[in-house]
Coordinates of C-alpha atoms and ligand atoms in Angstrom, one line a residue:
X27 CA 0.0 0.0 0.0
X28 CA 1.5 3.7 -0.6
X29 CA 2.9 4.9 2.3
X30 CA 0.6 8.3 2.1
X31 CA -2.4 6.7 1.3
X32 CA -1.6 4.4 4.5
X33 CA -0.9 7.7 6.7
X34 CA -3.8 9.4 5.7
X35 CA -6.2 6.5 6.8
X36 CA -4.4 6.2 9.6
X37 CA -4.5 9.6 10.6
X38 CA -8.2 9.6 9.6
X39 CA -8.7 6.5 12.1
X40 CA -6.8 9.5 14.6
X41 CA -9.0 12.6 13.6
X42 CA -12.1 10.2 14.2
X43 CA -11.1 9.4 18.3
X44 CA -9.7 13.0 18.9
X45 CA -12.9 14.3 17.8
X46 CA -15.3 12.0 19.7
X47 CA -12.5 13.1 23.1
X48 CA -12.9 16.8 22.0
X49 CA -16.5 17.7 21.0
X50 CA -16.5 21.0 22.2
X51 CA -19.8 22.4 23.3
X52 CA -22.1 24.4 21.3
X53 CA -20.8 22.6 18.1
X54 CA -22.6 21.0 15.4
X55 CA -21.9 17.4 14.7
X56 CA -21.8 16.4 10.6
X57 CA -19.2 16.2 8.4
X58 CA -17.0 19.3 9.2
X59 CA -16.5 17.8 12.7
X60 CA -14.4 15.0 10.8
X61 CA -11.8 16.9 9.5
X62 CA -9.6 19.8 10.3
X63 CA -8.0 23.2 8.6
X64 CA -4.9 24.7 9.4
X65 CA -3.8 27.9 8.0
X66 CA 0.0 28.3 7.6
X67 CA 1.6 31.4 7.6
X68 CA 5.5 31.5 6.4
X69 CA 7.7 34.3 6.5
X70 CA 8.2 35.6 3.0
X71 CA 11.9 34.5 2.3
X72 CA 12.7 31.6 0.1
X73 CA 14.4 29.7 3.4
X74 CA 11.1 29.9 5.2
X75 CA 8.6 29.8 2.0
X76 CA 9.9 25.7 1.4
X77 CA 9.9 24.6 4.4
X78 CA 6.4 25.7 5.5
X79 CA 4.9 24.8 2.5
X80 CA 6.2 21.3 2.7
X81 CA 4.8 20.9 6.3
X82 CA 1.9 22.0 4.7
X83 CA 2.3 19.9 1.8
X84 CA 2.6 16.4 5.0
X85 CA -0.4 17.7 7.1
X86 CA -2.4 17.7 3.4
X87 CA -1.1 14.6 2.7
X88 CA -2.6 13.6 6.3
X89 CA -5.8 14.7 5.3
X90 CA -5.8 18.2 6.7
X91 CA -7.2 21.0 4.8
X92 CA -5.0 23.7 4.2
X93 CA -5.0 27.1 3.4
X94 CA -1.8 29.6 3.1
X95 CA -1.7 33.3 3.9
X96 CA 0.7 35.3 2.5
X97 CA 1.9 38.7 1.6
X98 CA 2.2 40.3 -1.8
X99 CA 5.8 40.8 -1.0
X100 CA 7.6 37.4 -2.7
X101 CA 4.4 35.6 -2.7
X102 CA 4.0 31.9 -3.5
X103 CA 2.3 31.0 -6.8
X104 CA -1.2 29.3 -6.0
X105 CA -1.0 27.5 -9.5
X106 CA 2.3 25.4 -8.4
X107 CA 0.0 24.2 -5.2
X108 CA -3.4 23.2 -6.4
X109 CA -4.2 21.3 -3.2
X110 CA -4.0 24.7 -1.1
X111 CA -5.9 28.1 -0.7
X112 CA -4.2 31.3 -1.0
X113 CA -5.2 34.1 1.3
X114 CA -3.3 37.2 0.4
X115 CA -2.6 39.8 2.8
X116 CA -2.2 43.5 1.3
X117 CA 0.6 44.4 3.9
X118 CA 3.8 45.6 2.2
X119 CA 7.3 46.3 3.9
X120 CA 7.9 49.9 3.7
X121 CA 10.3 51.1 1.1
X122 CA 12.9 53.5 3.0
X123 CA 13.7 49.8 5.4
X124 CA 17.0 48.9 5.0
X125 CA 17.0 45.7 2.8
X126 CA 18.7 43.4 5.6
X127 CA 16.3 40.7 6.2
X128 CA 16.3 41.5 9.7
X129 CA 15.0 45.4 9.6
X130 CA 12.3 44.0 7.1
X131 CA 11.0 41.4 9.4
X132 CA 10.3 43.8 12.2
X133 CA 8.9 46.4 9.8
X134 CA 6.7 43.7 8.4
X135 CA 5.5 42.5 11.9
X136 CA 5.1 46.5 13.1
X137 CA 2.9 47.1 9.8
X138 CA 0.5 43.9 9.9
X139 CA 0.1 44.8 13.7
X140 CA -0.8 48.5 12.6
X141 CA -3.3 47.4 9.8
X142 CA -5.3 44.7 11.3
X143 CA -5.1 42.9 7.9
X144 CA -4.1 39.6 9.3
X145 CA -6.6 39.8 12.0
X146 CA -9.2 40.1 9.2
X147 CA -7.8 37.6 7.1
X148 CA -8.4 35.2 10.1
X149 CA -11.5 36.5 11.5
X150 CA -13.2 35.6 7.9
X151 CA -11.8 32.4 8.0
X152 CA -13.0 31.1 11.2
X153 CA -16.4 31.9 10.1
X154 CA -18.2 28.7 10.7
X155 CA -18.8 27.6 7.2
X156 CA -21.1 24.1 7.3
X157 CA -19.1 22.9 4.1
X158 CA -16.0 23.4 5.3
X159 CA -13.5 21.2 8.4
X160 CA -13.3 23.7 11.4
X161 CA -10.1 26.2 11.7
X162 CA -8.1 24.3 14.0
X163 CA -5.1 26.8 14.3
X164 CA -2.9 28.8 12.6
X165 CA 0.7 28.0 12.0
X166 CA 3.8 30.7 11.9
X167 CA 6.9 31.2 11.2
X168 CA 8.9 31.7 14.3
X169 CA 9.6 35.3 13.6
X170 CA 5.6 36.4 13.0
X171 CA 4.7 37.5 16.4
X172 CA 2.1 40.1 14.3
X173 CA 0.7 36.9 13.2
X174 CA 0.2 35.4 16.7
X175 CA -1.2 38.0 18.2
X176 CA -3.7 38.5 15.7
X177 CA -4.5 34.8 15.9
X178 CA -4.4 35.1 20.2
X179 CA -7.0 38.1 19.6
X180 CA -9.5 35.7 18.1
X181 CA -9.0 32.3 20.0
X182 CA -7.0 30.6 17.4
X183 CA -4.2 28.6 18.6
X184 CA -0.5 29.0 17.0
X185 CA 1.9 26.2 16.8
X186 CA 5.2 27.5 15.8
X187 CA 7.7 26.3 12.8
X188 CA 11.7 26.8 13.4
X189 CA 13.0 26.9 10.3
X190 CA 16.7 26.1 11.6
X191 CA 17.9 23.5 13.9
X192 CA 17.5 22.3 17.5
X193 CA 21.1 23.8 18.4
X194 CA 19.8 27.0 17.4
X195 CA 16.6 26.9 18.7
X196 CA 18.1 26.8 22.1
X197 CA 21.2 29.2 21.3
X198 CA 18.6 31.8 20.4
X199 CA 17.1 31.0 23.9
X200 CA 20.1 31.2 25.8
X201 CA 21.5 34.3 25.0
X202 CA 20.9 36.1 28.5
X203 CA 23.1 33.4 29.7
X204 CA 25.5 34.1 27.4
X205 CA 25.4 37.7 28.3
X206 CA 25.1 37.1 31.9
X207 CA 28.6 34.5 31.9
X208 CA 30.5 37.3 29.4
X209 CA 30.8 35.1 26.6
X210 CA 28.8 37.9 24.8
X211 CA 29.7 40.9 23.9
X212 CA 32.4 38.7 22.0
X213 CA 35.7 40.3 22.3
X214 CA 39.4 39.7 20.5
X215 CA 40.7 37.4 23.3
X216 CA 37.8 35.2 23.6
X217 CA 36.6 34.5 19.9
X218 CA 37.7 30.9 20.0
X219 CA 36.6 30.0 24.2
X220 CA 34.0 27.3 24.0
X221 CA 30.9 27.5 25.3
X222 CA 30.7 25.1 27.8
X223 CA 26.6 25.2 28.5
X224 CA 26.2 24.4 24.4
X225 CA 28.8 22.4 23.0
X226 CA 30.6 22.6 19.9
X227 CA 30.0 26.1 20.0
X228 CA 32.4 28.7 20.5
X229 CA 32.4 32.4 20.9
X230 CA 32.9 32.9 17.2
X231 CA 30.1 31.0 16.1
X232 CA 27.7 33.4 17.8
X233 CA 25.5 36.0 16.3
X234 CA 26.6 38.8 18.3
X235 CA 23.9 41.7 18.1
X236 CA 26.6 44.2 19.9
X237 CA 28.2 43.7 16.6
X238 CA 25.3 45.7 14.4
X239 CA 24.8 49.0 13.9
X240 CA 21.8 49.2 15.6
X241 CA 21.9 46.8 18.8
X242 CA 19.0 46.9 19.2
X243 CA 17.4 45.4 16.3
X244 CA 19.8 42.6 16.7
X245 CA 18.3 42.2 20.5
X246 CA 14.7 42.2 19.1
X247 CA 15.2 39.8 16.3
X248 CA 16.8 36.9 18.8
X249 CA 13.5 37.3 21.3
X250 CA 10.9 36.4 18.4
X251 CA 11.6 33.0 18.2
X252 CA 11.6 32.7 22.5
X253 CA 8.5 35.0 22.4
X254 CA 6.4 33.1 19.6
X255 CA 7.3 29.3 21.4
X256 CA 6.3 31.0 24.6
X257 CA 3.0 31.8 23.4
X258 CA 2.5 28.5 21.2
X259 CA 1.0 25.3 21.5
X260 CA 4.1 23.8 20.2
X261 CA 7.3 23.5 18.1
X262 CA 7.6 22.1 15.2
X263 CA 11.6 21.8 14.1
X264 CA 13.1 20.9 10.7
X265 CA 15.3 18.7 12.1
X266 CA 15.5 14.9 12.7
X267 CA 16.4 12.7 16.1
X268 CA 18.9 10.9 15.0
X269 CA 20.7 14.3 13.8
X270 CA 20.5 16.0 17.0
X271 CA 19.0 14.1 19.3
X272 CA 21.0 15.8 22.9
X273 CA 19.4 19.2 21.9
X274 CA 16.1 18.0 20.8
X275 CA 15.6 16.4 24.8
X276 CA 17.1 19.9 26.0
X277 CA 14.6 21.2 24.5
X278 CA 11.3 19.4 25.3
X279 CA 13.0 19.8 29.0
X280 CA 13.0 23.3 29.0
X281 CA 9.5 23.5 27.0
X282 CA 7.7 20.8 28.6
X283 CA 7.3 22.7 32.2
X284 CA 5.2 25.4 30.0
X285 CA 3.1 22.2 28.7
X286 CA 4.3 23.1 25.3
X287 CA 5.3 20.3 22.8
X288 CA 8.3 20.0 20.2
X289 CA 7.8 17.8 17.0
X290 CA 11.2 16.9 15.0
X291 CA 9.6 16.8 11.1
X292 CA 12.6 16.9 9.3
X293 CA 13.7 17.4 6.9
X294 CA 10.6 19.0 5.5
X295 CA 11.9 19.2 1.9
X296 CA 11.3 15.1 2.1
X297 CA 8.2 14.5 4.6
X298 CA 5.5 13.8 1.9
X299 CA 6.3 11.7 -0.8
X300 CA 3.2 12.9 -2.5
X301 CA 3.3 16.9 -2.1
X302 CA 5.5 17.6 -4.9
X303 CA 4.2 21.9 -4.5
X304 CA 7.4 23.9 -6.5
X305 CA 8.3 26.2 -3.5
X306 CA 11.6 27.9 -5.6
X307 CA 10.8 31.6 -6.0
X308 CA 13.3 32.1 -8.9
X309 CA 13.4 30.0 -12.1
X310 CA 15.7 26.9 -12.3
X311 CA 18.3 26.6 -14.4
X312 CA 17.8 22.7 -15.5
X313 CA 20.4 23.0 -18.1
X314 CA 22.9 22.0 -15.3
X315 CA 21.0 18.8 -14.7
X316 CA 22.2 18.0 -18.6
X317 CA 25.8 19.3 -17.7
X318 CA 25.9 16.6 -14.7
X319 CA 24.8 13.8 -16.4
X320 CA 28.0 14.1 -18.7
X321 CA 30.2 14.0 -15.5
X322 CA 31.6 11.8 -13.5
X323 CA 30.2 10.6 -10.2
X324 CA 31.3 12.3 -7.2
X325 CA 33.5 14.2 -9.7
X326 CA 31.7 17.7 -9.3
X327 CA 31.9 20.7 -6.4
X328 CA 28.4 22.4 -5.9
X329 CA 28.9 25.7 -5.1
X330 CA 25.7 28.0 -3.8
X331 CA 25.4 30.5 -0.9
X332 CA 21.7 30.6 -1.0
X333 CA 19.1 33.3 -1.3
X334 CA 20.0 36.3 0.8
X335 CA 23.6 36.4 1.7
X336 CA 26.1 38.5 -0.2
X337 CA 29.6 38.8 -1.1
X338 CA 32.1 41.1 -1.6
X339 CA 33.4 42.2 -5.5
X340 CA 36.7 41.2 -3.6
X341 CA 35.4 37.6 -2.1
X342 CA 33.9 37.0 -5.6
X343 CA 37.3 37.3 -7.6
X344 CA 38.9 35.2 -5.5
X345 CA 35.8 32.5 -5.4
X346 CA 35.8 32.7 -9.3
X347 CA 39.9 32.3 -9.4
X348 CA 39.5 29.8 -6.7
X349 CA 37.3 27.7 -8.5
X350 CA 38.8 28.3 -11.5
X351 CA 43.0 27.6 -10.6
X352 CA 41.8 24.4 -8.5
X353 CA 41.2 22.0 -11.5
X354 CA 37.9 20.2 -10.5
X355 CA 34.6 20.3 -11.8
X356 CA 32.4 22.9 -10.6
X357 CA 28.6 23.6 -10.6
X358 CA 28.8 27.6 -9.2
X359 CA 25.3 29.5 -8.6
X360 CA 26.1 32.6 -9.1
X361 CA 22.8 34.4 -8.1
X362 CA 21.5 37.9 -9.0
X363 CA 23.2 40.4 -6.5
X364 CA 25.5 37.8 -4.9
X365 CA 27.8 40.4 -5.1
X366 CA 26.8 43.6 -2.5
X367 CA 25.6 46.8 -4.4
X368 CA 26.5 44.9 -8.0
X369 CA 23.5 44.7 -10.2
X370 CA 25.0 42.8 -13.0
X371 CA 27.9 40.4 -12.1
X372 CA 30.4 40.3 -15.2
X373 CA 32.8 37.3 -14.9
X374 CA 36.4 38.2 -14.5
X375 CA 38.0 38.4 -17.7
X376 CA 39.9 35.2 -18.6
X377 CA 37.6 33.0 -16.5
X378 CA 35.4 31.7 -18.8
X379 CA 38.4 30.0 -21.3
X380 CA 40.3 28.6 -18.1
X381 CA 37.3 26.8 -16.9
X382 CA 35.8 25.6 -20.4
X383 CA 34.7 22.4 -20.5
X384 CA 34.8 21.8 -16.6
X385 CA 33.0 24.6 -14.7
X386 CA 29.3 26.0 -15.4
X387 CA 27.7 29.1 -13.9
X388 CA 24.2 29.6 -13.2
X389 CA 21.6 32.2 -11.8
X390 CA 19.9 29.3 -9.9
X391 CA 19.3 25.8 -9.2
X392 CA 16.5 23.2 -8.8
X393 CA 19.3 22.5 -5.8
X394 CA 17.7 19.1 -4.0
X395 CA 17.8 17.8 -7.3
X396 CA 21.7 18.6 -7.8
X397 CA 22.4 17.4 -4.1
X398 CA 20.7 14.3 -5.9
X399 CA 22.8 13.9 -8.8
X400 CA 25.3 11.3 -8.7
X401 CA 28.3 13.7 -9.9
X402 CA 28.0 15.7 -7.2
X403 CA 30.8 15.1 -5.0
X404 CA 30.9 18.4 -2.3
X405 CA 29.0 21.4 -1.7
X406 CA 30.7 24.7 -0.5
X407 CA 27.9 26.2 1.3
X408 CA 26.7 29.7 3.2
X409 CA 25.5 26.9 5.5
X410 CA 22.2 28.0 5.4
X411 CA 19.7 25.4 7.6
X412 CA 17.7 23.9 4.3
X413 CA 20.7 23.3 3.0
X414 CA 22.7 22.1 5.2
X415 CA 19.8 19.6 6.2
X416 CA 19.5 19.2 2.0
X417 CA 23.1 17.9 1.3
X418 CA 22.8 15.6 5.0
X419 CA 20.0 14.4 3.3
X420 CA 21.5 13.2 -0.2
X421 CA 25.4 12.1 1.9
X422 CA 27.2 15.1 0.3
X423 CA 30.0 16.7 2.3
X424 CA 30.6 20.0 2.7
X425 CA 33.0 22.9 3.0
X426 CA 31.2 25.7 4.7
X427 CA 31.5 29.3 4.9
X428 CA 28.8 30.9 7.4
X429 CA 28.4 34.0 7.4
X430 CA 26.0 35.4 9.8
X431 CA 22.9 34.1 11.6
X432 CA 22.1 30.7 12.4
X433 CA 24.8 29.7 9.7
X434 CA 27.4 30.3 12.2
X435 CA 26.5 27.9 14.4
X436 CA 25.3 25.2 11.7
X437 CA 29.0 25.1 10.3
X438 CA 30.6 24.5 13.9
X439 CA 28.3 21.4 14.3
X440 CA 28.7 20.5 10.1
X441 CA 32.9 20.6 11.2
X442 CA 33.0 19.6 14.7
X443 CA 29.5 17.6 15.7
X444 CA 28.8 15.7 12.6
X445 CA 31.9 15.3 11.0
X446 CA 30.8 16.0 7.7
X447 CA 32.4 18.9 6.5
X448 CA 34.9 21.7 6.8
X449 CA 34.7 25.0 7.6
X450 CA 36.3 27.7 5.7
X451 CA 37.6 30.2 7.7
X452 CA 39.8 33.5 7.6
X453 CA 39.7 36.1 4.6
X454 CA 38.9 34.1 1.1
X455 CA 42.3 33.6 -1.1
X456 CA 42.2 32.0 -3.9
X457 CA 44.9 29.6 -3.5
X458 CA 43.6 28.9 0.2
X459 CA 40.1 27.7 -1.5
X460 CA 41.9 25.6 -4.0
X461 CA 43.6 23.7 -0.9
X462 CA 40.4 23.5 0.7
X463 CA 38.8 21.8 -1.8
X464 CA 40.9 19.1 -2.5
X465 CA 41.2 18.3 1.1
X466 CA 37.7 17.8 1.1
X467 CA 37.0 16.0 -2.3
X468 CA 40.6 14.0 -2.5
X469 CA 43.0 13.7 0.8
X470 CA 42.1 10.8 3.2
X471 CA 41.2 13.3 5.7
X472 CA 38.3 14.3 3.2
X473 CA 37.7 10.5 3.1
X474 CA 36.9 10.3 6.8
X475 CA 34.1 12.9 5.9
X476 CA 32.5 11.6 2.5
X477 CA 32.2 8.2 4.8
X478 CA 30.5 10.2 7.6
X479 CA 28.5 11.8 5.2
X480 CA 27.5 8.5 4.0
X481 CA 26.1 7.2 7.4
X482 CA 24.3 10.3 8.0
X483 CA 22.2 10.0 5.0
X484 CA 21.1 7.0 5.8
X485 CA 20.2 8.1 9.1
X486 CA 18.0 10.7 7.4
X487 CA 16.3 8.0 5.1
X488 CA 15.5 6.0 7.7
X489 CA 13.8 8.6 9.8
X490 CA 11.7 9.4 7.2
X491 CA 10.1 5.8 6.6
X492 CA 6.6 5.2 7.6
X493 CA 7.6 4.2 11.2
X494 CA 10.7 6.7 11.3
X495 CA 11.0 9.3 13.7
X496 CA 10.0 12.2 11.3
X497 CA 6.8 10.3 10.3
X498 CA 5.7 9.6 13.2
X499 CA 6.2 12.7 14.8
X500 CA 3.3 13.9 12.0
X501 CA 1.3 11.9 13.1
X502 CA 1.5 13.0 16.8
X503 CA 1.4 16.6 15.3
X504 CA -2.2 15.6 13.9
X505 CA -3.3 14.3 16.5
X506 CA -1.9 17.2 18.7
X507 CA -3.7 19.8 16.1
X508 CA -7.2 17.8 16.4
X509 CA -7.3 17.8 19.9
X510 CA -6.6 22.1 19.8
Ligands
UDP631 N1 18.1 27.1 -3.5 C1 17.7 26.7 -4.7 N2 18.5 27.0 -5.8 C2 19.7 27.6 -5.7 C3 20.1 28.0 -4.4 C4 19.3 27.7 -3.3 O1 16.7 26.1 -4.9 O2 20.3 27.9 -6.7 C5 17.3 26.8 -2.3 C6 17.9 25.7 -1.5 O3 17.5 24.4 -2.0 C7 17.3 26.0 -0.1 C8 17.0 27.5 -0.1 O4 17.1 27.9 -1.5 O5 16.1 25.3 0.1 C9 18.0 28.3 0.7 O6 17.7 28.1 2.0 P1 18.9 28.2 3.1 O7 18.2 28.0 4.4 O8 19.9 27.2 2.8 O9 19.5 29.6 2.9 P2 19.0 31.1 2.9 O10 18.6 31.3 1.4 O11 17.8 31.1 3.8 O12 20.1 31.9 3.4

């Protein structure tokens, strides 16, 4: 029997005995009583868009009903995700806010609480409507406290999706702590001192907000994610057990005296082996696909810093010449305004001819699918979460280069956790990224790692069976959401 169809009967046999338990009051019995709506509310960047869709795309597959509210700003296309409703929300981020992602989410949250719009948008859907499942709750992206508290107004219950790991999850949380035992502000001296309450991490690998130009913001930003949980009916993590099991148990410690439950779905991009919504907000480049299947397994480096992050026109030269001098294949995403305040990247002259025949450059990739390919040997990463969790999932090793964020952190446990990858640290030289690669992808240390790499992905396959962890922590999420 498919493994979907399986879930959703089972999960139908689940909605059947939480309803009879529930039955609230005052409601009608018939049809609607049998099955349940969620609305899901991501955060309008492409590293947030995915991953809620696809936990939207498992609780369909479950048999929930779902409907997606969104804002105009980077909006998903209803027509890739037939099985969903859209709900648009007219809010806008205002146009003088600085175009860091984190000055855009608190002007977004600040507007949408000004407006009342999402209130609105929720208030018309809980309208009792006899042909449709009841609203059951809403759910957010960790940042959307607008969002909740519009929801809280009304009655609906959030549950809350972390888009990065579990070690993040509870470094955001700990950062009094880390104020309050001087590891923070970070100084010269202590940069490399380990933080002994949240091992691998060091001083280095933290987000310091002291660091911005406004300190403030920086402050704000880390207490959405505490704030949101805090207020939730529970956490939902793109992460798996078996990938960080000592932080998930931290966690449900420290949540589980507020009554509030953690769920470990990941990774998302895999849950549902039927949703198969197109979350990518650019086009794909599926020329590349062509250009791996003329090369030789494990023989190709996949490089890609994601959607947001940015480079330097002196970081790029040396990437290109890096890439270029160090003889391997290469796969390079070269994205629309990689390079900071350059709106059309020209190639260094010279580049093109030394790498003919063995590098190709694109604006952007259907990226699981590359991870997939069976050329694809490494991946030098921003060490963004969904891909991080993206190349664990397909055994690739990688070199990462963080760069702010949560990216810090995921390269210290990708290095010094897992064991499946090196980080690339210092000022980028050209000849220091050729040696960098072919330790990964050649000398036996890189061996170690492409073996590690190996066992990991099958960890990740296997929690994603019909019994693995990931699976059935859906099904405990259903069950949690039907008895809301
Ligand atoms: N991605 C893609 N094509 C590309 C580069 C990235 O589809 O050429 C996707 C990638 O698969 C991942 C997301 O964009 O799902 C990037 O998310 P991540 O958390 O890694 O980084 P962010 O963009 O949020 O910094």
């Amino acid at each position: 029997m498919n493994r979907e169809l399986y879930k959703t009967e089972k999960s139908s046999i689940i909605i059947l005995a939480s309803q009879e338990r529930r039955s609230r009051p005052g409601r009608m019995a018939g049809i609607a009583d049998r099955r349940a709506r969620v609305v899901v509310f991501p955060l309008p960047f492409q590293g947030h868009i995915s991953p809620m869709l696809q936990l939207a795309g498992a609780l369909h597959a479950r048999g929930l009903d779902v409907t997606v509210l969104h804002t105009a700003f980077n909006a998903p296309d209803p027509a890739r995700h037939p099985a969903f409703s859209f709900v648009a929300v007219p809010d806008v981020i205002p146009a003088n806010v600085p175009s860091n992602g984190i000055a855009k989410i608190l002007a977004l949250n600040a507007v949408m609480e000004a407006s009342g719009h999402v209130r609105d948008a929720l208030a018309s859907l809980l309208e009792e409507d006899e042909e449709r499942p009841r609203l059951a709750c809403l759910f957010i992206d960790s940042t959307l406290t607008a969002a909740q508290k519009a929801a809280a107004g009304l009655g609906l219950p959030t549950l809350v999706l972390h888009t990065g790991s579990a070690a993040c999850f509870r470094l955001f949380r700990s950062y009094d702590m880390l104020q309050d035992k001087g590891y923070l502000p970070a100084t010269e001296s202590n940069l490399h001192l380990p933080i002994k309450e949240l091992p691998p991490l060091q001083v280095r690998d933290l987000f310091d907000p002291s660091k911005l130009p406004n300190k403030e913001i920086g402050q704000k930003i880390l207490n959405l994610a505490t704030e949101t949980t805090t207020n939730s009916s529970g956490a939902i993590i793109n992460t798996f057990e078996d990938l960080e099991s000592h932080e998930l148990e931290m966690i449900r410690f420290e949540l589980g005296s507020n009554g509030i439950p953690a769920f470990a779905v990941g990774p998302l991009h895999k849950l549902s082996s039927t949703y198969s919504g197109e979350t990518s907000l650019l086009n794909e480049d599926r020329t590349c696909i062509e250009w791996l299947n003329t090369q030789a397994p494990y023989s190709v480096l996949y490089v890609s810093f994601g959607s947001v992050v940015h480079v330097t026109q002196e970081e790029f030269m040396e990437i290109a010449w890096g890439l270029a001098n160090c003889g391997k294949p290469f796969l390079w995403v070269l994205r629309l305004g990689l390079i900071a305040g350059v709106e059309k990247t020209e190639l260094p002259e010279g580049f093109e001819s030394a790498v003919q025949g063995r590098g190709m450059v694109i604006e952007w990739a259907p990226q699981q699918e590359v991870l997939a390919h069976s050329a694809v040997g490494g991946f030098w990463t921003h060490s963004g979460w969904n891909s991080t969790l993206e190349s664990v999932h397909e055994g690739v090793p990688m070199l990462s280069r963080p760069l702010f964020g949560d990216q810090l952190p995921n390269g210290r446990y990708v290095q010094d956790t897992w064991k499946i990858g090196f980080l690339l640290e210092g000022v980028l030289e050209r000849g220091m990224i050729g040696r960098a690669i072919t330790r990964l992808t050649e000398e036996s240390e890189g061996a170690m790692v492409r073996e590690r790499a190996k066992d990991l992905k099958e960890k990740a396959q296997l929690c994603l069976k019909s019994n693995g962890s990931s699976q059935m922590a859906v099904d405990k999420l259903v069950d949690h959401i039907l008895s809301l």
